[in-house]
Amino acid sequence: MIAMTAPLLTIEGVEKSFFGVSVLHNINLTLQRGHILGLIGENGAGKSTLMNILGGNLQADGGHILLEEAEYAPHNPAEAARRGVALIHQELNLFTNLTVAENIFIDGFPRLKGLPFIDQRAIKARTRHLLSSIDLDVSPDVLVEKLPPGERQLVEIARALQTDAKVMIFDEPTTSLTTRETRRLFALIERLRASGTSIIYISHVLADVYRLSDEIAVLRDGELVACEEKQQFTTARMISQMVGRNLEQLYPERSAPPTDKVALEVQGLSQAGMVEDINFTLYKGEILGLFGLMGSGRTELARMLFGLDLFTEGTVRVNDVLLQHNSPSASIRQNIAFVTENRREEGLLMESSVAENIALAALPSFALSPLQFIRERRVRERVQQVASQLQIKSRSLEKQAVKSLSGGNQQKVVLGKWLMTEPGIFLLDEPTRGVDVGAKYEIYTIIDDLAAQGAAILFISSEIEELMGLCDRILVMRNGEIQATFAREAFEQEKILLAAFGEDETHEPH
């Protein structure tokens, strides 16, 4: 049983609906002082809605919340910060064109005594103290845009410390972090807990939730289905509580083996400082994994293959036809699709409807030449087919903005956008990032179905387990080069990691 000391935060009977649809129903939770509460659930389970209520971005429709036994109902994030609650979003809320110090004090700059001027000396001194407390060795005057993702996140934490936060909420904090940055973040979270700060930690990485948390709460379809000490959970139980059923396996069985027909052939691809002498072949019906540490050149390679970035040497052949013009439009004409790792900024028009996003890449194929009028009825019919095929959960394809969908459904919209073009080659860069375990399985099944239909798939991922669970072969990149190739029967996590870290030279590239 969870300790019954007076909780720092108490949530009682909280309710929230949007457009008559209940998204939170009778939520009851407590958070003890100096504890970490892990919060898990599928995309759309209600986690973000609940955290936005705590952070002052939304107001509950019913129930009430107590903070230090006093009523807590913030009307905006500034009020939440004043009460000691800080929400650190997955997409960090920093002004990249401002300095570190300016971001930390953005909610209120100290003034010179008796004068209407900002006390720059006090700001810099306080910023240095805060940065020192979290082991971030940067100048208060450096622009945030100059910092890598891990250091930007530490700046966000420093801003929370400046407001003397009693409760810190981390929403998918490791999504864009390297392994080293993640370890650094976890060490800081442990220090915050030891100092008495209470933390709500939200993540789809269940191993991280289990490692950090004192208690784990599970939301499913807007309801709290479990909240117990972490020792009461196993990974299997966490998954079954999240999805409401047992997943006998995390990855679907492959429906069909790859063919021996070449879909994509890359020879000698090079670009100074990015990739060097890349050689590989991708076959129809094959799922080819690409693994490497952050900065290994995986994303740069995918962008070059699709024509977003230039390469200075080498060739790319699609179905034995030389790809002459290195551009996205040329790649689309050759039936190549690219699912970017940054779906919010590069993969979707967040303010546009689900239907508009799905149709976007395929619109030219629905045009009536030579006037280029779009056959709207055919577009709508095809969009509906694709949405049904991918089981995209949306109240209205035509009216609902894609920004209001869960992460898993957003990723399905990105896949649907490319399915509309009927591609033969898919370049998938972190296609399950920020997606819950249930939606991951659905995406894996879609990828397997595509391969079974003859599509050739390059699958880039930071998660070795999903590459081993789904792929026919795995390429390992390091320092812009392909260092090793592993056939499915030779998959061993340790050897793949050693190749990525540069400690294994036993496998021939190619």
Coordinates of C-alpha atoms in Angstrom, one line a residue:
M1 CA 0.0 0.0 0.0
I2 CA 1.1 3.6 -0.7
A3 CA 2.2 5.4 2.5
M4 CA -0.7 7.4 4.1
T5 CA 1.3 10.5 5.1
A6 CA -0.2 13.8 4.3
P7 CA 0.1 14.2 0.5
L8 CA 1.6 17.3 -1.1
L9 CA -0.9 17.1 -4.0
T10 CA -4.4 15.5 -3.9
I11 CA -6.6 15.1 -7.0
E12 CA -10.2 14.2 -6.2
G13 CA -12.9 13.3 -8.7
V14 CA -11.5 15.4 -11.5
E15 CA -13.6 15.4 -14.7
K16 CA -13.0 17.0 -18.1
S17 CA -14.9 16.8 -21.4
F18 CA -14.3 18.3 -24.9
F19 CA -17.3 18.8 -27.2
G20 CA -19.4 16.5 -25.0
V21 CA -16.8 13.7 -25.1
S22 CA -15.4 12.7 -21.7
V23 CA -11.6 12.6 -21.6
L24 CA -11.2 12.4 -17.8
H25 CA -13.6 10.7 -15.5
N26 CA -13.4 10.7 -11.7
I27 CA -9.6 10.9 -11.4
N28 CA -8.3 10.4 -7.9
L29 CA -4.6 10.6 -7.3
T30 CA -2.2 11.6 -4.5
L31 CA 1.5 12.7 -4.7
Q32 CA 3.7 12.5 -1.6
R33 CA 6.4 15.0 -0.9
G34 CA 9.7 13.9 -2.3
H35 CA 8.2 11.1 -4.3
I36 CA 8.2 10.4 -8.1
L37 CA 4.8 9.3 -9.5
G38 CA 5.1 7.5 -12.8
L39 CA 2.1 8.2 -15.1
I40 CA 1.6 5.9 -18.1
G41 CA -1.1 5.2 -20.6
E42 CA -1.7 5.0 -24.3
N43 CA -1.8 8.1 -26.5
G44 CA -5.2 9.7 -25.9
A45 CA -5.6 8.1 -22.4
G46 CA -5.9 11.6 -20.8
K47 CA -2.4 12.1 -19.4
S48 CA -1.7 15.4 -21.1
T49 CA -5.2 16.7 -20.3
L50 CA -4.7 16.0 -16.6
M51 CA -1.2 17.6 -16.6
N52 CA -2.5 20.6 -18.4
I53 CA -5.1 21.0 -15.7
L54 CA -2.3 20.9 -13.1
G55 CA -0.2 23.3 -15.1
G56 CA -3.0 25.9 -15.5
N57 CA -3.5 25.4 -19.3
L58 CA -6.9 23.9 -18.8
Q59 CA -9.6 24.0 -16.1
A60 CA -11.4 20.9 -14.8
D61 CA -15.1 20.6 -15.3
G62 CA -15.6 18.8 -11.9
G63 CA -13.8 17.6 -8.8
H64 CA -11.1 19.5 -7.0
I65 CA -7.4 19.6 -6.3
L66 CA -5.5 20.4 -3.1
L67 CA -1.9 21.6 -3.0
E68 CA -0.5 21.5 0.5
E69 CA -4.1 21.0 1.7
A70 CA -5.2 24.3 0.1
E71 CA -7.6 24.5 -2.8
Y72 CA -5.7 24.6 -6.1
A73 CA -7.3 25.6 -9.4
P74 CA -4.9 27.7 -11.5
H75 CA -6.4 29.7 -14.4
N76 CA -3.1 30.0 -16.3
P77 CA 0.5 28.7 -16.2
A78 CA 1.8 31.8 -14.4
E79 CA -0.6 31.2 -11.5
A80 CA 0.5 27.5 -11.4
A81 CA 4.1 28.6 -11.2
R82 CA 3.3 31.0 -8.4
R83 CA 1.8 28.1 -6.5
G84 CA 4.9 26.0 -7.1
V85 CA 3.8 23.7 -10.0
A86 CA 6.0 23.5 -13.1
L87 CA 5.1 21.6 -16.3
I88 CA 8.0 20.8 -18.5
H89 CA 6.6 19.9 -21.9
Q90 CA 7.9 17.4 -24.4
E91 CA 8.1 20.4 -26.9
L92 CA 10.0 22.8 -24.6
N93 CA 8.5 26.2 -24.0
L94 CA 11.7 28.2 -24.5
F95 CA 12.3 31.3 -26.6
T96 CA 15.2 30.2 -28.7
N97 CA 16.1 33.8 -29.8
L98 CA 16.6 34.9 -26.2
T99 CA 19.4 34.1 -23.8
V100 CA 19.5 31.5 -21.1
A101 CA 19.0 34.2 -18.4
E102 CA 16.2 35.8 -20.2
N103 CA 14.3 32.5 -20.5
I104 CA 14.8 31.7 -16.9
F105 CA 13.3 35.0 -15.7
I106 CA 10.8 35.5 -18.5
D107 CA 7.9 35.4 -16.1
G108 CA 9.3 38.3 -14.0
F109 CA 12.6 40.1 -14.1
P110 CA 14.0 41.5 -10.8
R111 CA 14.2 45.3 -10.7
L112 CA 16.7 47.7 -9.4
K113 CA 15.7 48.9 -6.0
G114 CA 13.3 51.9 -6.3
L115 CA 13.8 52.1 -10.1
P116 CA 11.8 50.8 -13.1
F117 CA 14.9 49.1 -14.6
I118 CA 15.8 45.4 -14.8
D119 CA 18.7 44.4 -12.4
Q120 CA 21.0 42.7 -14.9
R121 CA 23.6 41.9 -12.3
A122 CA 21.1 40.1 -10.1
I123 CA 19.7 38.2 -13.1
K124 CA 23.1 36.9 -14.1
A125 CA 24.2 36.0 -10.6
R126 CA 21.0 34.1 -9.9
T127 CA 21.2 32.4 -13.3
R128 CA 24.8 31.3 -12.6
H129 CA 23.7 29.9 -9.3
L130 CA 20.8 28.0 -10.8
L131 CA 22.9 26.6 -13.7
S132 CA 25.6 25.5 -11.2
S133 CA 22.9 23.6 -9.1
I134 CA 22.0 21.5 -12.1
D135 CA 25.6 21.1 -13.4
L136 CA 25.0 23.1 -16.6
D137 CA 28.2 24.9 -17.6
V138 CA 27.0 27.5 -20.0
S139 CA 27.0 31.3 -20.0
P140 CA 23.8 33.1 -18.9
D141 CA 24.3 35.2 -22.0
V142 CA 24.3 32.4 -24.6
L143 CA 21.3 32.2 -26.9
V144 CA 19.1 29.1 -26.3
E145 CA 19.2 28.3 -30.0
K146 CA 22.9 27.5 -29.6
L147 CA 22.2 24.8 -27.1
P148 CA 21.6 21.1 -27.8
P149 CA 18.3 19.5 -26.8
G150 CA 19.6 18.1 -23.5
E151 CA 20.9 21.5 -22.3
R152 CA 17.7 23.2 -23.4
Q153 CA 15.8 20.9 -21.2
L154 CA 18.1 21.7 -18.2
V155 CA 17.4 25.4 -18.9
E156 CA 13.7 24.6 -18.6
I157 CA 14.4 22.9 -15.3
A158 CA 16.4 25.9 -14.1
R159 CA 13.4 28.1 -14.8
A160 CA 11.2 25.8 -12.7
L161 CA 13.8 26.0 -9.9
Q162 CA 13.7 29.8 -10.1
T163 CA 10.0 29.7 -9.3
D164 CA 10.7 27.4 -6.3
A165 CA 8.6 24.6 -7.8
K166 CA 7.3 22.1 -5.3
V167 CA 5.8 19.8 -8.0
M168 CA 7.7 19.3 -11.3
I169 CA 5.9 17.5 -14.2
F170 CA 8.1 15.9 -16.9
D171 CA 6.2 15.0 -20.1
E172 CA 8.2 12.6 -22.2
P173 CA 11.5 14.3 -21.3
T174 CA 13.8 11.9 -23.1
T175 CA 12.3 11.9 -26.5
S176 CA 15.0 14.1 -28.1
L177 CA 17.9 13.2 -25.8
T178 CA 21.0 11.2 -26.3
T179 CA 21.9 8.3 -23.9
R180 CA 24.4 10.5 -22.1
E181 CA 21.9 13.4 -21.8
T182 CA 19.2 11.0 -20.5
R183 CA 21.6 9.7 -17.8
R184 CA 22.4 13.3 -16.8
L185 CA 18.6 14.1 -16.6
F186 CA 17.9 11.0 -14.4
A187 CA 20.7 12.0 -12.0
L188 CA 19.2 15.4 -11.7
I189 CA 15.7 14.0 -11.1
E190 CA 17.1 11.8 -8.3
R191 CA 18.7 14.9 -6.7
L192 CA 15.5 16.9 -7.0
R193 CA 13.6 14.0 -5.3
A194 CA 16.2 13.9 -2.5
S195 CA 15.8 17.6 -1.9
G196 CA 12.1 17.1 -1.3
T197 CA 10.7 18.1 -4.8
S198 CA 7.8 16.0 -5.9
I199 CA 7.8 14.8 -9.5
I200 CA 5.2 13.4 -11.9
Y201 CA 7.1 11.5 -14.7
I202 CA 5.3 10.7 -17.9
S203 CA 6.9 8.4 -20.5
H204 CA 6.2 5.7 -23.0
V205 CA 9.6 4.2 -22.0
L206 CA 8.3 1.8 -19.4
A207 CA 11.8 0.8 -18.2
D208 CA 12.5 4.4 -17.3
V209 CA 9.2 4.8 -15.5
Y210 CA 9.9 1.7 -13.4
R211 CA 13.5 2.8 -12.7
L212 CA 12.6 6.3 -11.4
S213 CA 9.2 6.0 -9.8
D214 CA 8.0 5.3 -6.3
E215 CA 4.5 4.8 -7.4
I216 CA 3.0 4.1 -10.9
A217 CA -0.5 5.3 -12.0
V218 CA -2.1 4.0 -15.2
L219 CA -4.7 5.9 -17.2
R220 CA -6.9 4.2 -19.8
D221 CA -9.6 5.9 -21.8
G222 CA -9.7 8.8 -19.3
E223 CA -10.0 6.6 -16.2
L224 CA -7.5 5.7 -13.5
V225 CA -7.2 1.9 -13.7
A226 CA -4.3 1.3 -11.3
C227 CA -2.1 3.3 -8.9
E228 CA 0.2 1.3 -6.7
E229 CA 3.8 1.1 -5.5
K230 CA 6.1 0.2 -8.4
Q231 CA 7.0 -3.2 -6.9
Q232 CA 3.4 -4.3 -7.7
F233 CA 4.1 -3.9 -11.4
T234 CA 5.9 -5.9 -14.1
T235 CA 6.4 -4.7 -17.6
A236 CA 3.7 -7.1 -18.8
R237 CA 1.2 -5.8 -16.2
M238 CA 1.9 -2.2 -17.1
I239 CA 1.2 -3.0 -20.7
S240 CA -1.9 -5.0 -20.1
Q241 CA -3.3 -2.2 -17.8
M242 CA -2.6 0.4 -20.4
V243 CA -4.2 -1.3 -23.4
G244 CA -6.8 -3.3 -21.5
R245 CA -5.6 -6.6 -22.9
N246 CA -2.5 -8.8 -22.9
L247 CA -0.1 -8.3 -25.8
E248 CA 1.3 -11.8 -26.2
Q249 CA 4.2 -10.3 -28.2
L250 CA 5.3 -6.7 -28.7
Y251 CA 6.0 -7.3 -32.4
P252 CA 3.9 -9.0 -35.1
E253 CA 5.1 -12.1 -36.8
R254 CA 6.5 -11.3 -40.2
S255 CA 3.9 -12.1 -42.8
A256 CA 6.2 -12.7 -45.7
P257 CA 10.0 -13.0 -46.4
P258 CA 11.8 -10.3 -48.4
T259 CA 12.3 -10.9 -52.1
D260 CA 15.6 -10.8 -54.1
K261 CA 14.4 -7.9 -56.2
V262 CA 16.4 -4.7 -55.7
A263 CA 14.3 -1.6 -54.9
L264 CA 17.0 0.8 -53.8
E265 CA 20.7 0.6 -54.4
V266 CA 23.1 3.2 -52.8
Q267 CA 26.8 3.3 -53.9
G268 CA 29.6 5.5 -52.6
L269 CA 27.2 8.1 -51.1
S270 CA 29.3 10.9 -49.5
Q271 CA 28.9 14.4 -48.1
A272 CA 31.8 15.9 -46.2
G273 CA 31.2 16.0 -42.5
M274 CA 28.0 14.1 -42.7
V275 CA 28.3 10.7 -44.4
E276 CA 31.1 8.9 -46.2
D277 CA 31.1 6.0 -48.7
I278 CA 27.7 4.7 -47.9
N279 CA 26.9 1.4 -49.7
F280 CA 23.8 -0.8 -49.2
T281 CA 21.0 -2.5 -51.1
L282 CA 17.3 -2.5 -50.0
Y283 CA 15.1 -5.2 -51.4
K284 CA 11.4 -5.3 -52.2
G285 CA 9.5 -6.7 -49.3
E286 CA 12.4 -6.1 -46.9
I287 CA 12.5 -4.2 -43.6
L288 CA 16.0 -2.9 -43.3
G289 CA 16.9 -1.5 -39.9
L290 CA 19.4 1.4 -39.5
F291 CA 20.8 1.9 -36.0
G292 CA 23.4 4.3 -34.6
L293 CA 24.0 6.7 -31.8
M294 CA 22.8 10.4 -32.0
G295 CA 25.1 12.1 -34.5
S296 CA 26.0 8.9 -36.3
G297 CA 24.5 10.2 -39.6
R298 CA 21.3 8.2 -39.8
T299 CA 18.9 11.1 -40.3
E300 CA 21.3 12.9 -42.6
L301 CA 21.5 9.8 -44.8
A302 CA 17.7 9.5 -45.0
R303 CA 17.4 13.2 -45.9
M304 CA 19.9 12.8 -48.7
L305 CA 18.1 9.7 -50.1
F306 CA 14.9 11.7 -50.2
G307 CA 16.5 14.7 -51.7
L308 CA 16.1 17.2 -48.8
D309 CA 19.9 17.5 -48.5
L310 CA 22.6 17.2 -51.1
F311 CA 25.4 14.7 -51.5
T312 CA 28.6 15.4 -53.4
E313 CA 29.6 11.8 -54.4
G314 CA 27.9 8.5 -55.1
T315 CA 24.7 7.3 -56.8
V316 CA 21.2 6.3 -55.8
R317 CA 19.3 3.9 -58.0
V318 CA 15.5 3.1 -57.7
N319 CA 14.4 0.0 -59.4
D320 CA 17.7 0.1 -61.3
V321 CA 17.0 3.6 -62.6
L322 CA 19.5 6.3 -61.7
L323 CA 17.9 9.0 -59.6
Q324 CA 19.2 12.0 -61.6
H325 CA 17.7 14.9 -59.7
N326 CA 18.3 15.0 -56.0
S327 CA 15.0 16.6 -54.8
P328 CA 11.9 15.6 -52.8
S329 CA 9.7 16.0 -55.9
A330 CA 11.9 13.7 -57.9
S331 CA 11.9 11.2 -55.1
I332 CA 8.1 11.3 -54.9
R333 CA 7.9 10.7 -58.6
Q334 CA 10.0 7.6 -58.1
N335 CA 7.5 6.5 -55.4
I336 CA 9.7 7.2 -52.4
A337 CA 8.1 8.3 -49.1
F338 CA 9.9 9.9 -46.2
V339 CA 8.4 9.8 -42.7
T340 CA 10.5 12.4 -40.8
E341 CA 11.4 12.0 -37.1
N342 CA 9.9 15.5 -36.4
R343 CA 6.3 15.0 -37.3
R344 CA 5.1 18.2 -35.6
E345 CA 7.4 20.6 -37.5
E346 CA 8.2 18.7 -40.7
G347 CA 5.6 16.0 -41.1
L348 CA 2.2 17.7 -40.5
L349 CA 0.3 21.0 -40.9
M350 CA -0.8 21.1 -37.3
E351 CA -3.5 23.7 -37.7
S352 CA -5.0 21.9 -40.8
S353 CA -7.6 19.1 -40.7
V354 CA -6.8 15.4 -40.6
A355 CA -8.2 15.0 -44.1
E356 CA -6.1 17.9 -45.5
N357 CA -3.0 16.4 -44.1
I358 CA -3.7 12.9 -45.4
A359 CA -4.4 14.3 -48.9
L360 CA -1.5 16.7 -49.1
A361 CA 1.3 14.8 -50.8
A362 CA -1.1 13.0 -53.3
L363 CA -3.1 16.1 -54.5
P364 CA -1.3 16.3 -57.9
S365 CA -2.4 12.8 -58.8
F366 CA -6.1 13.9 -58.3
A367 CA -5.8 16.9 -60.5
L368 CA -7.6 17.3 -63.8
S369 CA -5.1 18.3 -66.4
P370 CA -4.4 20.8 -67.9
L371 CA -6.4 23.1 -65.6
Q372 CA -5.2 21.3 -62.4
F373 CA -8.6 21.3 -60.7
I374 CA -8.7 18.8 -57.9
R375 CA -11.3 16.0 -58.0
E376 CA -12.5 16.6 -54.5
R377 CA -15.0 13.7 -54.3
R378 CA -12.3 11.2 -55.2
V379 CA -9.9 12.7 -52.7
R380 CA -12.4 12.5 -49.9
E381 CA -13.2 8.9 -50.8
R382 CA -9.5 7.9 -50.9
V383 CA -8.8 9.8 -47.6
Q384 CA -11.6 7.9 -45.9
Q385 CA -10.2 4.6 -47.2
V386 CA -6.8 5.3 -45.9
A387 CA -8.0 6.6 -42.5
S388 CA -10.1 3.4 -42.1
Q389 CA -7.2 1.2 -43.2
L390 CA -5.0 2.8 -40.5
Q391 CA -7.8 3.0 -37.9
I392 CA -7.2 6.7 -37.3
K393 CA -9.3 7.8 -34.4
S394 CA -10.8 11.2 -35.3
R395 CA -14.2 12.8 -34.5
S396 CA -14.2 14.4 -38.0
L397 CA -11.6 13.9 -40.7
E398 CA -12.8 17.1 -42.4
K399 CA -13.1 19.3 -39.3
Q400 CA -10.8 18.1 -36.6
A401 CA -7.3 19.8 -36.6
V402 CA -4.5 17.2 -36.6
K403 CA -2.9 19.0 -33.6
S404 CA -5.7 17.8 -31.4
L405 CA -5.0 14.1 -32.1
S406 CA -3.0 11.8 -29.9
G407 CA 0.7 11.2 -30.8
G408 CA -0.1 7.7 -32.2
N409 CA -2.9 9.0 -34.4
Q410 CA -0.7 11.9 -35.6
Q411 CA 1.9 9.4 -36.7
K412 CA -0.8 7.3 -38.5
V413 CA -1.8 10.5 -40.3
V414 CA 1.8 11.0 -41.5
L415 CA 1.9 7.4 -42.7
G416 CA -1.5 7.9 -44.4
K417 CA -0.3 11.0 -46.2
W418 CA 2.3 8.8 -47.9
L419 CA 0.1 5.8 -48.5
M420 CA -2.1 8.1 -50.6
T421 CA 0.9 8.3 -53.0
E422 CA 1.2 4.5 -53.2
P423 CA 5.0 4.5 -52.7
G424 CA 7.2 1.4 -53.2
I425 CA 10.0 2.6 -50.9
F426 CA 9.5 4.0 -47.4
L427 CA 12.2 5.9 -45.5
L428 CA 11.0 5.8 -41.8
D429 CA 12.9 7.9 -39.4
E430 CA 11.9 7.1 -35.8
P431 CA 8.3 6.3 -36.8
T432 CA 7.3 5.2 -33.3
R433 CA 8.9 8.1 -31.3
G434 CA 6.6 9.4 -28.6
V435 CA 4.0 6.7 -29.3
D436 CA 2.5 4.4 -26.7
V437 CA 2.9 0.6 -26.8
G438 CA -0.5 -0.1 -28.1
A439 CA -0.2 2.3 -31.0
K440 CA 3.4 1.1 -31.6
Y441 CA 2.0 -2.4 -32.2
E442 CA -0.5 -1.0 -34.7
I443 CA 2.2 0.9 -36.6
Y444 CA 4.5 -2.2 -36.6
T445 CA 1.5 -4.2 -38.1
I446 CA 1.1 -1.5 -40.8
I447 CA 4.8 -1.7 -41.6
D448 CA 4.7 -5.5 -41.8
D449 CA 1.6 -5.3 -44.1
L450 CA 3.4 -2.9 -46.4
A451 CA 6.5 -5.2 -46.6
A452 CA 4.2 -8.2 -47.3
Q453 CA 2.7 -6.2 -50.2
G454 CA 6.2 -5.7 -51.7
A455 CA 7.2 -2.3 -50.3
A456 CA 10.8 -1.8 -49.4
I457 CA 11.3 -0.2 -46.0
L458 CA 14.3 1.5 -44.4
F459 CA 13.5 1.7 -40.7
I460 CA 15.6 4.1 -38.6
S461 CA 15.3 3.8 -34.8
S462 CA 17.1 4.5 -31.6
E463 CA 15.4 1.4 -30.0
I464 CA 17.4 -1.7 -30.7
E465 CA 14.5 -3.9 -29.4
E466 CA 12.1 -2.7 -32.1
L467 CA 14.7 -3.1 -34.9
M468 CA 15.4 -6.7 -33.7
G469 CA 11.7 -7.4 -33.4
L470 CA 10.8 -6.2 -36.9
C471 CA 13.7 -6.1 -39.3
D472 CA 15.2 -8.6 -41.7
R473 CA 18.7 -7.0 -41.4
I474 CA 20.2 -4.2 -39.4
L475 CA 22.9 -1.7 -40.6
V476 CA 24.9 0.0 -37.9
M477 CA 26.2 3.6 -38.5
R478 CA 29.0 5.3 -36.7
N479 CA 30.7 8.6 -37.5
G480 CA 28.8 8.8 -40.8
E481 CA 29.9 5.4 -42.0
I482 CA 28.2 2.0 -42.1
Q483 CA 30.3 -0.1 -39.7
A484 CA 28.4 -3.4 -39.6
T485 CA 25.6 -5.4 -41.1
F486 CA 23.7 -8.0 -39.0
A487 CA 21.4 -10.6 -40.6
R488 CA 18.3 -11.6 -38.6
E489 CA 19.7 -14.9 -37.4
A490 CA 22.8 -13.0 -36.0
F491 CA 20.9 -10.3 -34.1
E492 CA 22.5 -9.8 -30.6
Q493 CA 21.8 -6.6 -28.8
E494 CA 25.3 -6.4 -27.2
K495 CA 27.1 -6.9 -30.5
I496 CA 24.9 -4.2 -32.2
L497 CA 25.6 -1.8 -29.4
L498 CA 29.4 -2.5 -29.5
A499 CA 29.4 -1.8 -33.2
A500 CA 27.6 1.5 -32.7
F501 CA 30.1 2.5 -29.9
G502 CA 33.1 1.5 -32.1
E503 CA 34.3 -1.5 -30.1
D504 CA 33.5 -4.3 -32.6
E505 CA 35.2 -4.7 -35.9
T506 CA 34.2 -8.3 -36.6
H507 CA 31.4 -7.6 -39.1
E508 CA 32.2 -6.6 -42.6
P509 CA 30.2 -3.5 -43.9
H510 CA 27.9 -3.8 -46.9

